[in-house]
C-alpha positions as a LaTeX table, in Angstrom:
\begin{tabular}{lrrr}
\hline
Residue & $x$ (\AA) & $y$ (\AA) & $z$ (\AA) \\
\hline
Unk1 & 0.00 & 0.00 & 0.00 \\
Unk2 & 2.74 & 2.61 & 0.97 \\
Unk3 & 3.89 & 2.12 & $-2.48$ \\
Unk4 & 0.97 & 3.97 & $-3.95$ \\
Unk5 & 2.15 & 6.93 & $-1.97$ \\
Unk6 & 4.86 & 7.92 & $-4.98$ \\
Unk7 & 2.41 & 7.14 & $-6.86$ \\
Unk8 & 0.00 & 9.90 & $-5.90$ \\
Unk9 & 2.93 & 12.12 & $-5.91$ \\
Unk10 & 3.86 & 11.30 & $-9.58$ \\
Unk11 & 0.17 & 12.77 & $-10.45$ \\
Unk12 & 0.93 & 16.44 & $-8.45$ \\
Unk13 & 2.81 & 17.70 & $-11.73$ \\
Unk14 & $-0.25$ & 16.69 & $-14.19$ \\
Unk15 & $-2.26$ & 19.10 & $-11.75$ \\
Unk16 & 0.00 & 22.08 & $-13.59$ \\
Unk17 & $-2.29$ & 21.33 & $-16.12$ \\
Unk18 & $-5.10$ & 20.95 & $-14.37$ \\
Unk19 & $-3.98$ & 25.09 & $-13.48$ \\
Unk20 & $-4.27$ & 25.71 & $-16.72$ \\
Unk21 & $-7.49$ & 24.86 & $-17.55$ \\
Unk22 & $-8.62$ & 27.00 & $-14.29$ \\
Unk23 & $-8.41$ & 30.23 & $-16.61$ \\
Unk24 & $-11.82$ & 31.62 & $-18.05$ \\
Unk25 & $-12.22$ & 33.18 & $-21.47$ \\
Unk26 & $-13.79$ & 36.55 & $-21.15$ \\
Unk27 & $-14.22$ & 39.57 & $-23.74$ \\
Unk28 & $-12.45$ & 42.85 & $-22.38$ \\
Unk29 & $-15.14$ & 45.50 & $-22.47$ \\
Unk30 & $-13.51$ & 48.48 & $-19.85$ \\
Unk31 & $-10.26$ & 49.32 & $-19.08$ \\
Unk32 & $-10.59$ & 52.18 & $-16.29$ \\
Unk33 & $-6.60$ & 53.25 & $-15.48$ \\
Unk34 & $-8.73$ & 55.36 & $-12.55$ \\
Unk35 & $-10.09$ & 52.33 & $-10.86$ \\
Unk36 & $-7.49$ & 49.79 & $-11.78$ \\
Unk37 & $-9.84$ & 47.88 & $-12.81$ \\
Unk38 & $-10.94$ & 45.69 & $-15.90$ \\
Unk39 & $-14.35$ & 45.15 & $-16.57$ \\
Unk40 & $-14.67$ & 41.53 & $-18.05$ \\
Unk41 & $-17.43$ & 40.04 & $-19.71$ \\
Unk42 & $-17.04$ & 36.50 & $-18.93$ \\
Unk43 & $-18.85$ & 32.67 & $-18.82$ \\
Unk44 & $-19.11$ & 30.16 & $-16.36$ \\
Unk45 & $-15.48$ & 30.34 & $-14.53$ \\
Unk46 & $-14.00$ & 27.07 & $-12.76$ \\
Unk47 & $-14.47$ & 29.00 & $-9.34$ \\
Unk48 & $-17.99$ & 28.18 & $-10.08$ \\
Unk49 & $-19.16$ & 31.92 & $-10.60$ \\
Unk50 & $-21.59$ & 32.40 & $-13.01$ \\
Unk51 & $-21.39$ & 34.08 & $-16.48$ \\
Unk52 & $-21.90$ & 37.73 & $-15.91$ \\
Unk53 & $-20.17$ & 41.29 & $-16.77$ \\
Unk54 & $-18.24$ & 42.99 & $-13.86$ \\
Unk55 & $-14.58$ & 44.96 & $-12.98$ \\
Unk56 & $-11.88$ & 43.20 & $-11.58$ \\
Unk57 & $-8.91$ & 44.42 & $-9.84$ \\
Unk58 & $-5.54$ & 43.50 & $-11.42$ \\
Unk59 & $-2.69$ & 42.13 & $-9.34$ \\
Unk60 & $-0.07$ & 44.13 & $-12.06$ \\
Unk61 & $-1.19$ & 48.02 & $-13.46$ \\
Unk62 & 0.89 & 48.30 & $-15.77$ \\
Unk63 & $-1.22$ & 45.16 & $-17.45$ \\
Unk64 & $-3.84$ & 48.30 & $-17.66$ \\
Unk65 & $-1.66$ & 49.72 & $-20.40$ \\
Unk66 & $-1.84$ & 46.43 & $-22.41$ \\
Unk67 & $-5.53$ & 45.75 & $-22.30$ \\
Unk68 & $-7.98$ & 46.85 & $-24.50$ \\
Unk69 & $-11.76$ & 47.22 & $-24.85$ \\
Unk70 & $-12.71$ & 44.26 & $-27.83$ \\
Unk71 & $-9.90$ & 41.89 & $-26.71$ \\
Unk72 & $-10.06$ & 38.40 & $-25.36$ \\
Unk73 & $-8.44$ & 36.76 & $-22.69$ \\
Unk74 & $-8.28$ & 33.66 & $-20.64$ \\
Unk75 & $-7.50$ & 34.57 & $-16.99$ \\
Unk76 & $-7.41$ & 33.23 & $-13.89$ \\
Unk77 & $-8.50$ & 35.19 & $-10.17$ \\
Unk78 & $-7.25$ & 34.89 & $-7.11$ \\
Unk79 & $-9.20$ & 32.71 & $-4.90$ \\
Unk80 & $-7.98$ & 34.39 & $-1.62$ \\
Unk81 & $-10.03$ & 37.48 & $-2.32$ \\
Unk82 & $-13.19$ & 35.77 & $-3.14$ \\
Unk83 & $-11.88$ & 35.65 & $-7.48$ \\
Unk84 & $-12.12$ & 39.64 & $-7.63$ \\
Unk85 & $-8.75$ & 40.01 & $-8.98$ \\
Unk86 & $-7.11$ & 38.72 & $-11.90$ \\
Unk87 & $-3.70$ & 37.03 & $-11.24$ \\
Unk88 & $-2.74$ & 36.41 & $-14.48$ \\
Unk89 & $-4.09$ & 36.47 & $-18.18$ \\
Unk90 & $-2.75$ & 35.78 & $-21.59$ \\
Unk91 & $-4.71$ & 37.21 & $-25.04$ \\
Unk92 & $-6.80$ & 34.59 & $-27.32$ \\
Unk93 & $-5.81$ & 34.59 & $-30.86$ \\
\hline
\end{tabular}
């Protein structure tokens, strides 16, 4: 039995992954520089919030100056803070 152990530990990396697939896909629709925020317009997200439109923080500013109003993204919030701020986001080609 205690061999299964290193077994269950061999599966941790695939769970990188499994991290990946944690990002939603959401159309940009407000950048507000003022606010720090970016107003997302989003489906069903792993966290198991609903599809909706609403700002997010950002955990980086300067991402404020990359995003625009008509792009999309897949990004991922942080759970700590109840998923109001994106952690990280990469564009969808």
């Amino acid at each position: 039995m205690n061999h299964s152990m290193p077994m269950a530990q061999t599966t941790k990396p695939a769970a990188e992954p499994a991290d990946a697939a944690a990002m939603g896909e959401a159309l940009i629709k407000k950048v507000d520089k003022t606010k720090g925020t970016v107003t997302l317009q989003h489906g069903a997200l792993p966290n198991g919030m609903p599809p909706m439109t609403m700002a997010y923080k950002v955990k980086d500013a300067a991402w404020l100056d990359q995003l625009k109003a008509g792009q999309k993204i897949r990004f991922a919030t942080d759970p700590a803070d109840g998923g109001m701020t994106v952690l990280r986001y990469e564009l969808v080609k």
